[in-house]
Amino acid sequence: MVTLSSDSRNIIGRGPPLGAGLFFLGLVSVGIMMLDQRSDYLNTVRQWLGAAASPVYAVVQTPGQAWEWLTGSFADRNRLKTENAELSEQLREARVKLLQFDSLREENVRLRAVREASAGVGGRTMIAEIMRVDVDPFRHRVRINKGSDDGVFRTQPVLDAFGIVGQVVQVDKYSSTIILISDSGHSIPVQVNRNGIRSIAEGAGDLGKLSLPYLTVESDVKTGDLLVSSGLDGIFPAGYPVAKVSKVERNPADTFALVEAKPLAQLDRDREVLLLWAEPPSQVAAPAAKPSKPAATESKPAAETSSAPPAPATPSAAPREPAETLPPGAQPLPQSQPPQD
Amino acid sequence: MSDGRISRARVTFTVILAIIFAVLPLPEPLDAARPDLLLLLVIYWSLSAPRIAGLLFAWFCGLAIDVLKGIILGQHALAFLVVAYFTHKFQLRIRIFPLSQQTLTVFAFLFLYQFIVFWLDGIVGQPVTTWMRWMPVISGAILWPILVAGLDTWNRRNR
């Protein structure tokens, strides 16, 4: 029979009594929880604790990275060739689209200036890699390898090439946690792209499904409709694709229709995601050039995304375009004409 | 005295391994049933080396889990603390239990731990309600005899 080997010295009569330890540490835990839940006092502490945890992440990720490196360096030539051909094909298509895009964007900016509307889609982005670590098997959360040192902030929207992935919920120094739109605790305000009906898409705890519980039986929604973010939450910028309606069931006896949608972002296949610094809407007209972040944290993301001059991270009030997508020299709307008065 | 110091290194080593195990990506079905190895270690060391592994040790282990996986700081720390308190309180009794009874006790401790975490999840407003969240209790209880056997052998050899 296995018995515990023991340090048989008596513990009674030395040190503080057990109950006192429980009481004191319990009080500390409850205090920490309340502080963490209700205020931002612990943010810096959390960031540093997260930084202290980064060696653990490094160790955990090493085998996966080594495997990736191995397969990468021994990839056979044929595969690389086909991949190369595919990519250049895609690039060509994208270039053609971009040709129209430039003129369309200028037109859009002009029209928006006329309508005094907010600065539509646009913003600065940065690529972040999803880390191979486990966060919580019951929640749709993943960890990415960019943190407050890269200018990541809480509630920052996260995208991939196909749509909205989620938002940042917690920031450490060198990494951060994002919550996916499919998490059962997450919801995102959306709009049917076809007719502008607004609703809220809630995560259902299933990677391939969002539910839209607040659409009435009469509302004009069809299977295949594209849902885009409506931007009403002030977190996700308007106009980014979120999901496609996959199922509409109308029971005339009910008030609400049963609507489900399939997220467009590849939530389960992504290895890389895009962090987005959205342009604030131009209604908040304020004196320009107010760099809200220290210059040190600023230079890094700018160098990462583009060759553009380091613009202020959260750009000023004027509806300025994302510098990196512009061809050099083409600045459609200089700052001098923000639509005010 | 040197015995104590070796033990301390040993405790630290196992704790680091358990922390790494906590964030190690596992394949899908095993993922939900990942045993709380760190908590098992806290119980084990609280029983066999109570001078080294006190309440503060348990609390910091819980805090490490909070940093790595928690939604708020202090949640797992509190759960670890409560389990460690009961382990210390009944330490002399649990130590002489036969293994089967010990496993049952550990099962109860693991259940208590999961319940506290579950409860605090609910208070924070992000409850996880699938039955799968109780799987670690069972897998942890299954792991306990193996862990005790392994660590006992190791302790006896390098004493």
JSON list of N, CA, C and O in Angstrom, two decimals, chain A residues 142 241 250:
[
{"chain": "A", "resi": 142, "resn": "VAL", "atom": "N", "xyz": [-8.85, 33.14, -26.75]},
{"chain": "A", "resi": 142, "resn": "VAL", "atom": "CA", "xyz": [-7.52, 32.75, -27.18]},
{"chain": "A", "resi": 142, "resn": "VAL", "atom": "C", "xyz": [-6.54, 33.82, -26.78]},
{"chain": "A", "resi": 142, "resn": "VAL", "atom": "O", "xyz": [-6.91, 34.95, -26.46]},
{"chain": "A", "resi": 241, "resn": "PRO", "atom": "N", "xyz": [-17.78, 42.91, -42.00]},
{"chain": "A", "resi": 241, "resn": "PRO", "atom": "CA", "xyz": [-18.61, 41.71, -42.04]},
{"chain": "A", "resi": 241, "resn": "PRO", "atom": "C", "xyz": [-18.47, 40.87, -40.78]},
{"chain": "A", "resi": 241, "resn": "PRO", "atom": "O", "xyz": [-17.37, 40.73, -40.25]},
{"chain": "A", "resi": 250, "resn": "ARG", "atom": "N", "xyz": [-39.63, 30.97, -38.81]},
{"chain": "A", "resi": 250, "resn": "ARG", "atom": "CA", "xyz": [-40.69, 31.86, -38.33]},
{"chain": "A", "resi": 250, "resn": "ARG", "atom": "C", "xyz": [-41.87, 31.04, -37.87]},
{"chain": "A", "resi": 250, "resn": "ARG", "atom": "O", "xyz": [-42.50, 30.34, -38.64]}
]
